[in-house]
XYZ file of C-alpha atoms in Angstrom:
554
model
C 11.528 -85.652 -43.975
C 13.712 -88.927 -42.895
C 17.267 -87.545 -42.045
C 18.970 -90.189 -43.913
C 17.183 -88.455 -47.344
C 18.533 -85.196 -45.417
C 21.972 -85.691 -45.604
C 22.441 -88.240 -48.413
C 21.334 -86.476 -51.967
C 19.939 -89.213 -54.388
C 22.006 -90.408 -56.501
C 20.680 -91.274 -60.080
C 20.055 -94.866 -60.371
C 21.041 -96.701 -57.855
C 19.165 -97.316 -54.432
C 20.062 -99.718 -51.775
C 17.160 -100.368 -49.131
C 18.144 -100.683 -45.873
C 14.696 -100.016 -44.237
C 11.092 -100.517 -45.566
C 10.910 -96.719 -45.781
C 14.378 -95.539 -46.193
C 16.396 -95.467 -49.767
C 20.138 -94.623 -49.037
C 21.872 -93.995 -52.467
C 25.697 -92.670 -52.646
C 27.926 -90.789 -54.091
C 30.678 -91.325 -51.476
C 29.496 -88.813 -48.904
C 29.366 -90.314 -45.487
C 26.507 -90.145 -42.843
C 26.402 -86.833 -40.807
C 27.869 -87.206 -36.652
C 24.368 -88.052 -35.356
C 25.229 -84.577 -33.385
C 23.607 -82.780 -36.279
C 20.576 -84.885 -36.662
C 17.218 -82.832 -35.654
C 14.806 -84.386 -33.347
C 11.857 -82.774 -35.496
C 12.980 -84.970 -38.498
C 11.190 -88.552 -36.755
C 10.418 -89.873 -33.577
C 13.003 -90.969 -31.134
C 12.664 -94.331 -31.706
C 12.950 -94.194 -35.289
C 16.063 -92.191 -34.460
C 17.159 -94.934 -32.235
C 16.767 -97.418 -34.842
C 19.017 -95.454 -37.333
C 21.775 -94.950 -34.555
C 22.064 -98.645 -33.927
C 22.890 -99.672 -37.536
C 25.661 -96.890 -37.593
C 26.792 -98.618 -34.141
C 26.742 -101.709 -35.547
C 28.505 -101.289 -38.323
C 31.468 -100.285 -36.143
C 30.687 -103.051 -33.497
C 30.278 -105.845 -36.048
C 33.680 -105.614 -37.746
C 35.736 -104.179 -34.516
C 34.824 -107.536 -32.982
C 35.211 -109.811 -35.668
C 38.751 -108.178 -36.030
C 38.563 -108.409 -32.013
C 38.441 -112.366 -32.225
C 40.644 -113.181 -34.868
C 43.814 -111.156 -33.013
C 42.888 -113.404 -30.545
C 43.191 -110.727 -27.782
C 42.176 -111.115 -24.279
C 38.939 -110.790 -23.312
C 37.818 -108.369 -20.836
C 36.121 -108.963 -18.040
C 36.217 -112.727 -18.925
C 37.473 -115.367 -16.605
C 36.099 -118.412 -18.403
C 33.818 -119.262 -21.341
C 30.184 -117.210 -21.139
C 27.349 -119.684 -20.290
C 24.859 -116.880 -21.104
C 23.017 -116.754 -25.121
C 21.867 -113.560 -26.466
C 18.717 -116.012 -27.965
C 17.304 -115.917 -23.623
C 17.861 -113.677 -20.523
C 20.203 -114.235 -18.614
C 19.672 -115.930 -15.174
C 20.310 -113.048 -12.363
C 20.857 -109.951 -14.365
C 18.637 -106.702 -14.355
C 15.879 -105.992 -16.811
C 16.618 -102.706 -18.899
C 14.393 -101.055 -21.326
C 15.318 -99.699 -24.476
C 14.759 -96.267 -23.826
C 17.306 -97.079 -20.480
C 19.626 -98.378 -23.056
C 19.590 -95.476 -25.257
C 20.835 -93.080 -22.621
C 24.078 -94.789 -22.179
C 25.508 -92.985 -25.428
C 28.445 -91.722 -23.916
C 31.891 -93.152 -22.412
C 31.085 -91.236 -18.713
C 27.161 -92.872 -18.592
C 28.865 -95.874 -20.127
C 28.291 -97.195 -23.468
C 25.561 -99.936 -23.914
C 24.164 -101.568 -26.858
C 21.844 -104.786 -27.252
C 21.384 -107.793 -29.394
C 17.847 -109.961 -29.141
C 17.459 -110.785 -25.419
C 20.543 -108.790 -24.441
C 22.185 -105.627 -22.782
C 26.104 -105.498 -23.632
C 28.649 -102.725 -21.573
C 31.164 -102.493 -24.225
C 32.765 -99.089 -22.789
C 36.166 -100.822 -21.980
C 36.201 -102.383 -25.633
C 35.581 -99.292 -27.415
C 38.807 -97.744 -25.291
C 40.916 -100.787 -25.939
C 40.002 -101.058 -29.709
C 41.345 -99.135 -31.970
C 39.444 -96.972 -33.962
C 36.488 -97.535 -31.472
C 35.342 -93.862 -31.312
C 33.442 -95.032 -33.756
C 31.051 -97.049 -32.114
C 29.701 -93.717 -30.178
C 28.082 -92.532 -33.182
C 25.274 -95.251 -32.413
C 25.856 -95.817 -28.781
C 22.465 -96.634 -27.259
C 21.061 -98.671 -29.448
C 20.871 -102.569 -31.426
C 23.068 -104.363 -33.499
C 21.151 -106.784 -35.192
C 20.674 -104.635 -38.276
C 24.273 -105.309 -39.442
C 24.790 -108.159 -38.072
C 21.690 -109.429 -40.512
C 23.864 -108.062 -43.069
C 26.999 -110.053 -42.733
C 25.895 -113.296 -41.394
C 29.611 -114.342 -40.647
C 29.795 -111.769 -37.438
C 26.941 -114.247 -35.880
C 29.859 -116.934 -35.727
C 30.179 -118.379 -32.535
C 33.469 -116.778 -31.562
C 32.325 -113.684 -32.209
C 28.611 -114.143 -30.121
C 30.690 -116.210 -27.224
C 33.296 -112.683 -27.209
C 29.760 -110.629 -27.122
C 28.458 -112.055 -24.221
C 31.300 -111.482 -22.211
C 30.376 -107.762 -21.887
C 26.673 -108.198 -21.040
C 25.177 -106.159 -17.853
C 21.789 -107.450 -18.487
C 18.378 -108.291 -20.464
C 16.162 -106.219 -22.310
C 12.946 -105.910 -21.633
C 10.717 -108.498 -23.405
C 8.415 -105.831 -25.376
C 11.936 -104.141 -26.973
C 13.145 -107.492 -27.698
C 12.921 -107.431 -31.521
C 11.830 -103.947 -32.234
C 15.275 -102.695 -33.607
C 14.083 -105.281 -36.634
C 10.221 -103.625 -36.929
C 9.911 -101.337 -40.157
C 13.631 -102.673 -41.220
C 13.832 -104.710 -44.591
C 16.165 -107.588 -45.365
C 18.829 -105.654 -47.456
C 19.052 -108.813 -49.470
C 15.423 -108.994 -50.176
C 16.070 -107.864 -53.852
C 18.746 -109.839 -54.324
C 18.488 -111.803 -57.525
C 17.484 -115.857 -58.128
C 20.667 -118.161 -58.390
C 20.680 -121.344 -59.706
C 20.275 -123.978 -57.522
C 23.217 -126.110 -58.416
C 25.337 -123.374 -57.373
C 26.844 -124.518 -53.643
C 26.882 -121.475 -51.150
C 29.284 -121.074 -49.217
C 27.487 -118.096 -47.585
C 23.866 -116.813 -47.756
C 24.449 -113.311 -46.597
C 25.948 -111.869 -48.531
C 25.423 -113.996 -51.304
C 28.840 -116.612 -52.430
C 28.654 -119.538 -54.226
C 31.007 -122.137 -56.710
C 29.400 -124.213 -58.958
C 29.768 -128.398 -58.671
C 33.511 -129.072 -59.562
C 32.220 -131.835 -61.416
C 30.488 -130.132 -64.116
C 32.998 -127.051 -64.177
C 35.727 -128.233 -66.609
C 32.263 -128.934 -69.070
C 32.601 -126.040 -71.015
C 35.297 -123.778 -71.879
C 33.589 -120.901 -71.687
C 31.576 -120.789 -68.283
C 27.745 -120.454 -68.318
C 27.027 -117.349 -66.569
C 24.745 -118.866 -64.272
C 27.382 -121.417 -63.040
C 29.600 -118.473 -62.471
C 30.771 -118.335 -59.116
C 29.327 -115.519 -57.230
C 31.382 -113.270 -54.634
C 29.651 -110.258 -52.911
C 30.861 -108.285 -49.975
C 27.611 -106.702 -49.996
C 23.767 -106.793 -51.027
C 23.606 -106.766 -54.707
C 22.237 -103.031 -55.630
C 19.369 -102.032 -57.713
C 20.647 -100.253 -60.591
C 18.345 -98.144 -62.998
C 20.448 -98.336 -66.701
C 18.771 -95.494 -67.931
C 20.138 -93.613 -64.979
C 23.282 -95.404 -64.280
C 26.706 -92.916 -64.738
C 30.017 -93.713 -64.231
C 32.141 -91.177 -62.367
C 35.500 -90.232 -63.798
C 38.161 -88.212 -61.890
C 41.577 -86.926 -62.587
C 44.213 -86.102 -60.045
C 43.874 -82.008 -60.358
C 39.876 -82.249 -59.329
C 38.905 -82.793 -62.944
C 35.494 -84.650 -63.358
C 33.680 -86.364 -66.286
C 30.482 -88.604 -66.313
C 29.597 -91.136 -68.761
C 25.794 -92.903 -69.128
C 25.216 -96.322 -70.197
C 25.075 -96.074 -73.462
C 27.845 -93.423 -73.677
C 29.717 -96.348 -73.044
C 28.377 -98.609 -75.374
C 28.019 -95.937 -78.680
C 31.210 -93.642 -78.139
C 33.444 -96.653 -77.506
C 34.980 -99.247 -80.024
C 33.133 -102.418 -77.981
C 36.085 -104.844 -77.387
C 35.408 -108.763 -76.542
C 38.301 -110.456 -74.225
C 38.431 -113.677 -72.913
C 39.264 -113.884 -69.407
C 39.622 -115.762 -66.086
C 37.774 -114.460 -62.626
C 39.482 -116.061 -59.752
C 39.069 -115.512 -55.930
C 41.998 -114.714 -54.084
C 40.638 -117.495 -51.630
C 39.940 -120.521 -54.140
C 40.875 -123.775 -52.579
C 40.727 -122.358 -48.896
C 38.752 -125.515 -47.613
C 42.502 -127.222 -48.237
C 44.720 -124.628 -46.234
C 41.854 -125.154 -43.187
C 42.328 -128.722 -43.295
C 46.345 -127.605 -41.933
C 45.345 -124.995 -39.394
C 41.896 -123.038 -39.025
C 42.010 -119.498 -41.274
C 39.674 -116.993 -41.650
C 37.291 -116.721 -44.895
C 34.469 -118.216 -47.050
C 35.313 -121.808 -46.750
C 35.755 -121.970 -50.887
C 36.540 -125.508 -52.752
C 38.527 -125.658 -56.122
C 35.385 -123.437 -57.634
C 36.063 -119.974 -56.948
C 37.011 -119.547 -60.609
C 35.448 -118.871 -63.968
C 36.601 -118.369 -67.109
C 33.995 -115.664 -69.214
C 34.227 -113.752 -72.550
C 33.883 -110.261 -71.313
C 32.802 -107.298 -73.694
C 32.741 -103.023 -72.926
C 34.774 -99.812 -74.088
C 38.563 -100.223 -73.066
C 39.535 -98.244 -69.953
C 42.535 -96.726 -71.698
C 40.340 -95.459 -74.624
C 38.094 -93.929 -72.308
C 40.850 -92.242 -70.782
C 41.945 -90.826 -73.612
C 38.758 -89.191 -74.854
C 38.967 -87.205 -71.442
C 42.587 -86.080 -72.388
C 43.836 -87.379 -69.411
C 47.847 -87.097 -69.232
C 48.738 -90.873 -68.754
C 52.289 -90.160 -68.869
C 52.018 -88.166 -65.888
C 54.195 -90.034 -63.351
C 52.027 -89.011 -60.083
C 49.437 -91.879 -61.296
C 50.295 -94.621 -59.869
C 47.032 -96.117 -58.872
C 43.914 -96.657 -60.589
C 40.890 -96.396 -58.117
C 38.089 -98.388 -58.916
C 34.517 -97.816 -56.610
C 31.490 -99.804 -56.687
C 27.819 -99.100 -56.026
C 27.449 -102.056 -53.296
C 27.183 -100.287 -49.815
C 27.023 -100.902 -46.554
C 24.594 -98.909 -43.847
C 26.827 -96.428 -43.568
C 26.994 -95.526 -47.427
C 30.413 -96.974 -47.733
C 31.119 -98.913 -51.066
C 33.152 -101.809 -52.044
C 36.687 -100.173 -53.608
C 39.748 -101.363 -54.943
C 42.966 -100.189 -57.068
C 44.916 -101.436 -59.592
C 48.233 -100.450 -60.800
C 48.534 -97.535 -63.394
C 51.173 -99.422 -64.940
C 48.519 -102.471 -66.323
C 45.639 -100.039 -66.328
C 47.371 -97.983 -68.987
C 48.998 -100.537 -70.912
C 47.658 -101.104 -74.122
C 47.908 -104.757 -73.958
C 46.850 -105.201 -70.425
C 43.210 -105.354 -71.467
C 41.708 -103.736 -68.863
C 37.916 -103.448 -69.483
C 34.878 -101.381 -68.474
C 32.665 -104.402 -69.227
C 29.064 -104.382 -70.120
C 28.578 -107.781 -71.597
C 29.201 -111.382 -70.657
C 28.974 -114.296 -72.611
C 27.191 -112.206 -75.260
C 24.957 -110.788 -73.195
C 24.236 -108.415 -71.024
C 25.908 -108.436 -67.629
C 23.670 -110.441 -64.600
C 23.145 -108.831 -61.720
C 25.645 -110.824 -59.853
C 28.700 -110.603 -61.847
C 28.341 -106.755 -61.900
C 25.140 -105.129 -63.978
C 25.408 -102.492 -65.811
C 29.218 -102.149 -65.657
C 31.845 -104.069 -64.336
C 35.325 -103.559 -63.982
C 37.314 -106.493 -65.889
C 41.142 -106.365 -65.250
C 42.988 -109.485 -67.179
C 45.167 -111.675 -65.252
C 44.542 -109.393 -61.728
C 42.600 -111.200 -58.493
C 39.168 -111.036 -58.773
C 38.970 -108.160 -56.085
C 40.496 -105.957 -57.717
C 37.459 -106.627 -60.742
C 35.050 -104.376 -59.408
C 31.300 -104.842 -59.802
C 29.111 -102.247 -60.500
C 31.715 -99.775 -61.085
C 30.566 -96.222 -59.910
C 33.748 -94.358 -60.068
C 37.184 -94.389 -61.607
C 39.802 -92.286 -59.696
C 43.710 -91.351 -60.868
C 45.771 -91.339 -57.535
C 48.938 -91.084 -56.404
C 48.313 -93.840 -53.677
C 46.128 -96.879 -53.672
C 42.529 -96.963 -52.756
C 41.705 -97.039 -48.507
C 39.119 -99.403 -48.948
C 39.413 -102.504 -46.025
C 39.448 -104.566 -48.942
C 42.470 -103.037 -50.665
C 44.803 -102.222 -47.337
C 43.146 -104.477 -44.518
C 42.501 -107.681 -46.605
C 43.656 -110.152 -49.636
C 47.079 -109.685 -48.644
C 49.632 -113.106 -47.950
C 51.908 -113.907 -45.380
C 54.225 -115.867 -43.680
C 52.796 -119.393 -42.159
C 54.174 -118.271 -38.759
C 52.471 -114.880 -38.792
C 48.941 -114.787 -36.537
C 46.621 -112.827 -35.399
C 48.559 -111.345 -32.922
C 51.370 -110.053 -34.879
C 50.209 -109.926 -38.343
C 50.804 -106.204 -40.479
C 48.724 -105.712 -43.147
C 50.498 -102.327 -43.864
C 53.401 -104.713 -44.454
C 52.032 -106.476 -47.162
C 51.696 -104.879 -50.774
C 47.716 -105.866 -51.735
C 47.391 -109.382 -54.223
C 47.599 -108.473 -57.867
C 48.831 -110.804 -60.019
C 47.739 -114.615 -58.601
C 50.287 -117.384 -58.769
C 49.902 -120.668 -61.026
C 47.563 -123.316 -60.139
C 45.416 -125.920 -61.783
C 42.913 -128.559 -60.305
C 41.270 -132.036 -60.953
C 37.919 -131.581 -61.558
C 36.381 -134.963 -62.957
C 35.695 -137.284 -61.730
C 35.529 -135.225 -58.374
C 37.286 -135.944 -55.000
C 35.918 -139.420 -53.285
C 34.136 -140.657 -56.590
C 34.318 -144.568 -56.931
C 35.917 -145.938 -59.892
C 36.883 -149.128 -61.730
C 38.692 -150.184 -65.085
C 42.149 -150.006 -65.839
C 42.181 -146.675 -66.545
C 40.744 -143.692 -66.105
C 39.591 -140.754 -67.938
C 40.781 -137.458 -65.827
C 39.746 -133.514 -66.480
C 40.672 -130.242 -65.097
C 41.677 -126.389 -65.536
C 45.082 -124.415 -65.049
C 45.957 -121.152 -64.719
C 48.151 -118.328 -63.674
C 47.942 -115.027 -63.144
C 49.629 -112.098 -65.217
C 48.479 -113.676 -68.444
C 51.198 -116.073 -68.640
C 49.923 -119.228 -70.451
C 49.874 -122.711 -69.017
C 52.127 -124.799 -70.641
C 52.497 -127.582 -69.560
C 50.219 -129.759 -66.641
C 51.607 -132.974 -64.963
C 49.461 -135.516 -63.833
C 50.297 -138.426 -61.248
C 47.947 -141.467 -60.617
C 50.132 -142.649 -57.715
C 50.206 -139.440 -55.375
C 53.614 -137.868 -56.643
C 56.053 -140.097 -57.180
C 55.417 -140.531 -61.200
C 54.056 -138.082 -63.601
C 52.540 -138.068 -67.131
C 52.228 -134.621 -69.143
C 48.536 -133.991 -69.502
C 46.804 -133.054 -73.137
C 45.832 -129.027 -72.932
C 42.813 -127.351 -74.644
C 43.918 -123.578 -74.524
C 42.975 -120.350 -76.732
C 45.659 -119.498 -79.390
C 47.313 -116.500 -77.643
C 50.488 -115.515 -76.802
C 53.011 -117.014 -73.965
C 52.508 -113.286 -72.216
C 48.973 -112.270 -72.881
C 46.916 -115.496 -72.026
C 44.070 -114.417 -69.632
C 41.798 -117.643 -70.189
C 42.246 -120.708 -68.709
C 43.737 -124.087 -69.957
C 41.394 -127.331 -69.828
C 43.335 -130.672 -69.765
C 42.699 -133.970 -69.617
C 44.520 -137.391 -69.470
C 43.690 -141.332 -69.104
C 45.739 -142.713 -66.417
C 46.755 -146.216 -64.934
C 44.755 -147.931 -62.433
C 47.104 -150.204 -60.681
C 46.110 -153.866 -60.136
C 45.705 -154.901 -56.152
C 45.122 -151.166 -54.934
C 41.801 -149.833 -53.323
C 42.803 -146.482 -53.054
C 43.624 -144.011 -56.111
C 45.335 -140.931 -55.563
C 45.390 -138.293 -58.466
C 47.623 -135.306 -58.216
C 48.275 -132.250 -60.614
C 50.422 -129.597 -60.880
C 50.874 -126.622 -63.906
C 54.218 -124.996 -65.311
C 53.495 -121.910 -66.832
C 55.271 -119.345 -69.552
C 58.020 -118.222 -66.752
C 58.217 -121.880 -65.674
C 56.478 -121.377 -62.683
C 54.821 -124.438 -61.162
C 53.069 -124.946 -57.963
C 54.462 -126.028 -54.055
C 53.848 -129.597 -53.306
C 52.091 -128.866 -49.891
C 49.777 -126.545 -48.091
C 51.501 -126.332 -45.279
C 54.226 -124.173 -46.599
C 52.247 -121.386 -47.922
C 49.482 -121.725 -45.002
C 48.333 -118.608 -43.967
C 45.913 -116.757 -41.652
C 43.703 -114.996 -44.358
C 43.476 -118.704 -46.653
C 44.749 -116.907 -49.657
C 46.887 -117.994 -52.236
C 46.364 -121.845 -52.559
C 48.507 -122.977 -55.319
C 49.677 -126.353 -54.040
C 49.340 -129.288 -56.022
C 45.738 -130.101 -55.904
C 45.171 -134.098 -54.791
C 42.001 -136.257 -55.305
C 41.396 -139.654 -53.490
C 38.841 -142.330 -55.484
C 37.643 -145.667 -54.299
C 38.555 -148.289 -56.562
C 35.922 -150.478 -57.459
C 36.837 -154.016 -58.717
C-alpha cells in the first residue's frame, strides 16, 4: 500500500496527481512526520522520492523568501560560478543513497538539484521556520521546484549554489523525476491569444486591445490566476464543507446547491491585486507575475447566495465572535495544503454584499480555470479573496492562516524592503482602490488623423460606481470628461465595470501622442498621478493614472 494513500483518506471527488502512481486528495489533514512512515510500505527509494517533495516544499519557498529579504548569504564571498545544469569543477562525487543519510542537523543536512549536492544545514538554523526542511532531508528538490517555476529564477538558483558540497553521481542525476508526473499535465487548453505571464502554474491576461470589446468578458479571454495545478474535480462527487464556530458541520453536493437554492445572477468584476505591476517595476524591481493592464475581467456570475445557505444551516449570524469568513479551495500543493482565504463577516453576511457560491459564468457552467464546480464570488473584494474551487466554508473568530491571506497581497510604504517589511503589520487587501485604463488603441500603436477614437474600463472596489473618467491627449496638463457605458445600479452597489470612450485632439506638428486617464468614483475617489508614490515591494495596488504613448503618423 503507498503511504501517501496510508495517511491521506480519499476524499470524494477531487484528486490531484503528483506522481504517475500516487493520487493525494484532501480534506485538510497534513502529511504524517516521515518518523511514522513504515519501510514495508515501498522501497527506499520510492521513500526517498516522497521525502524530497516534502523537503522541497519547505526549501522552495524558505529560499525564495530567503532572496527577496535580501539577507546575507552564507558561506558566500562572491557570486557562484558553479550551475546546478553540470558538475562542478573540483568537488566530490556523492551518490544518492550518500545523500540520503545526511537527514539530520548532526550528519548535516544535504539535498540535491540535477547535477548537484547542496549543505543547507546553516540555512535551515538561520531560517525561520526551517525545521521544516528535515522532514525531507536527504533527498531532491526538483519535484516542487517543477511546480512553481518562479523558484528556478536566477536569484534564487545563484543563492542555491552557494551551499553546494558537491555533484551527484551521474546515474542519480534525474531519478528524483522517474515515475513522477507533471502536476500540470491535466491542466486544461487555454486559448492561445491569452498572454502568459507564467506557465507553471498557469497565469495569463488577454490582449488589452481586444479587452474593452465586450462588456461582458468571454470566458475564455478571462484572465487566469492559479497558485496551483488546476484540480480534477468529479461533480457527481464534489461537496462543499460547511463549519460553524462550536464544531458544527454540514455538507452540501452539487446539485444541493443548484435545487435547494434560489439561483441568483450578479454581475461582477475579478481583479488581481497585482494588475498593472509591469508599471510599478518600471520604478524599482518588485516581486510578482509581471501583469499588464489585463489582470481584470468583468463576468456575470450565477450560484445559491452564501447568506441563504447560511441560513438553512441555522447558523447564528448575529453572533459577534464571527468575524471572519474562511474560504478553502481544492488546489494543493505536495504537501496537501490548499489555497485559503477570508473575508470579512461583515460583507459576507450582508444582504446586499452579494457574496456568491457561484456555479455558473456567463450562462454557463463554470471552466475549469475560473473555479469548476464552485467558486467563491465576493463583489467588489480582490480577486484572492474569490476562491476557486471552494472546498470549505469556515465561521472564525480570526482570519484564515493561509500564506496568501497573512504572508501576501498586503501594501506598504515605498520605503519599506525586504529587510524590514511586517506583513503582520498590514491588515490583508479587501476592498481595491479606483483605477481605470486605456485600452484601444494599445500602448505604442501608430496613428494619424486629427483625432482619435480612444476606449477603456474603470473601476473601484467596494461597489462604488465610476462616475466620472478624465481623459488627456497631452500627458496631464488638459482633460476632457470621457462618455461611460455602465450597468444601471446604484452609486453603492456597482460591482461591474464602466467602459468609456472619447475622440480626442491630435495636435498639428507633434510626433509623439501621449494619452492619460484617470476615474472619480461614488466617494470621489480618483487615482495618484504617479507610480512612484504608491511603489511597493509586493507590486500591488497600481492605481496611478494609466499613460499610453502613440506614434503619430502624418
Amino acid at each position: 500500500m503507498n503511504c501517501m494513500r496510508k495517511f491521506l483518506p480519499l476524499c470524494k471527488g477531487v484528486r490531484t496527481k503528483w506522481s504517475s502512481s500516487l493520487w493525494v486528495c484532501y480534506r485538510r489533514q497534513s502529511l504524517p512526520p516521515m518518523s511514522t512512515w513504515s519501510s514495508e510500505d515501498e522501497s527506499d527509494r520510492s521513500r526517498w522520492r516522497n521525502a524530497a517533495l516534502l523537503a522541497s516544499v519547505a526549501l522552495a519557498a524558505a529560499a525564495f523568501l530567503e532572496v527577496k529579504k535580501k539577507t546575507r548569504v552564507l558561506h558566500a564571498k562572491e557570486a557562484p560560478k558553479t550551475s546546478a545544469d553540470k558538475d562542478a569543477e573540483g568537488l566530490p562525487t556523492y551518490s544518492a543513497q550518500d545523500v540520503a543519510t545526511h537527514d539530520t542537523k548532526d550528519k548535516r543536512i544535504w539535498v540535491t538539484f540535477h547535477h548537484g549536492v547542496y549543505d543547507i544545514t546553516d540555512f535551515v538554523d538561520e531560517h525561520p521556520g526551517g525545521d521544516k526542511i528535515l522532514l525531507g532531508a536527504g533527498g531532491a528538490i526538483e519535484p516542487f521546484w517543477n511546480l512553481y517555476g518562479v523558484h528556478k529564477s536566477p536569484e534564487i538558483l545563484a543563492l542555491l549554489e552557494t551551499f553546494r558540497i558537491g555533484n551527484l553521481k551521474a546515474s542519480d542525476v534525474g531519478e528524483a523525476m522517474k515515475g513522477t508526473a507533471d502536476p500540470y499535465s491535466t491542466d486544461p487548453k487555454r486559448h492561445p491569444a491569452l498572454k502568459p505571464a507564467s506557465m507553471k502554474p498557469f497565469n495569463a491576461e488577454p490582449p488589452i486591445s481586444i479587452l474593452t470589446d465586450n462588456y461582458i468578458t468571454p470566458s475564455e479571454f478571462f484572465y487566469v490566476r492559479n497558485h496551483l495545478p488546476v484540480p480534477e474535480i468529479n461533480p457527481a462527487e464534489y461537496e462543499l464543507e460547511i463549519a460553524g464556530l462550536d464544531g458544527e458541520e454540514h455538507t452540501l453536493t452539487l446539485d444541493d446547491l443548484k435545487t435547494k437554492f434560489p439561483k441568483v445572477t450578479i454581475t461582477s468584476v475579478v481583479q488581481c491585486a497585482g494588475s498593472r505591476r509591469s508599471e510599478l517595476n518600471k520604478v524599482k524591481k518588485v516581486k510578482g507575475l509581471d501583469w499588464g493592464a489585463c489582470a481584470i475581467g468583468n463576468a456575470t456570475w450565477s450560484g445559491a447566495r452564501l447568506i441563504d445557505v447560511l441560513k438553512h444551516f441555522n447558523f447564528d449570524l448575529d453572533d459577534p465572535r464571527i468575524q471572519h469568513v474562511i474560504l478553502d479551495g481544492l488546489d494543493l500543493d505536495p504537501t496537501g495544503v490548499a489555497y485559503g482565504a477570508s473575508i470579512l463577516a461583515d460583507k459576507a453576511f450582508d444582504p446586499k454584499g452579494d457574496v456568491i457560491l457561484a456555479y455558473e459564468m456567463n450562462g454557463e457552467e463554470l471552466p475549469r480555470d475560473h473555479g469548476y464546480p464552485v467558486r467563491a464570488i465576493v463583489p467588489g473584494i480582490v480577486g484572492a479573496r474569490n476562491v476557486k474551487w471552494l472546498g470549505r466554508i469556515t465561521l472564525s473568530e480570526e482570519e484564515s492562516n493561509s500564506h496568501w491571506q497573512k504572508g501576501d497581497y498586503k501594501g506598504f510604504c515605498p520605503s519599506v524592503d525586504w529587510d524590514t517589511v511586517d506583513f503582520d503589520s498590514a491588515p490583508a487587501i479587501e476592498e481595491l482602490p479606483v483605477t481605470s485604463a486605456v485600452c484601444s488603441p494599445p500602448d505604442g500603436s501608430k496613428v494619424r488623423g486629427e483625432t482619435l477614437h480612444v476606449k477603456g474600463y474603470a473601476w473601484s472596489g467596494g461597489g462604488r460606481k465610476i462616475i466620472r473618467v478624465d481623459v488627456s491627449a497631452d500627458g496631464g496638463r488638459t482633460w476632457k470628461a470621457a462618455k461611460l457605458h455602465s450597468a444601471d445600479t446604484s452609486l453603492t452597489r456597482a460591482w461591474a465595470w464602466t467602459l468609456w470612450e472619447i475622440d480626442v485632439p491630435v495636435p498639428e506638428g507633434v510626433e509623439k501622442l501621449e494619452v492619460v486617464s484617470k476615474a472619480v468614483d461614488s466617494s470621489y475617489n480618483t487615482q495618484p498621478d504617479t507610480t512612484e508614490n504608491i511603489w511597493n515591494l509586493r507590486g500591488v495596488l497600481n492605481n496611478a493614472w494609466h499613460r499610453v504613448m502613440y506614434s503619430v503618423v502624418r
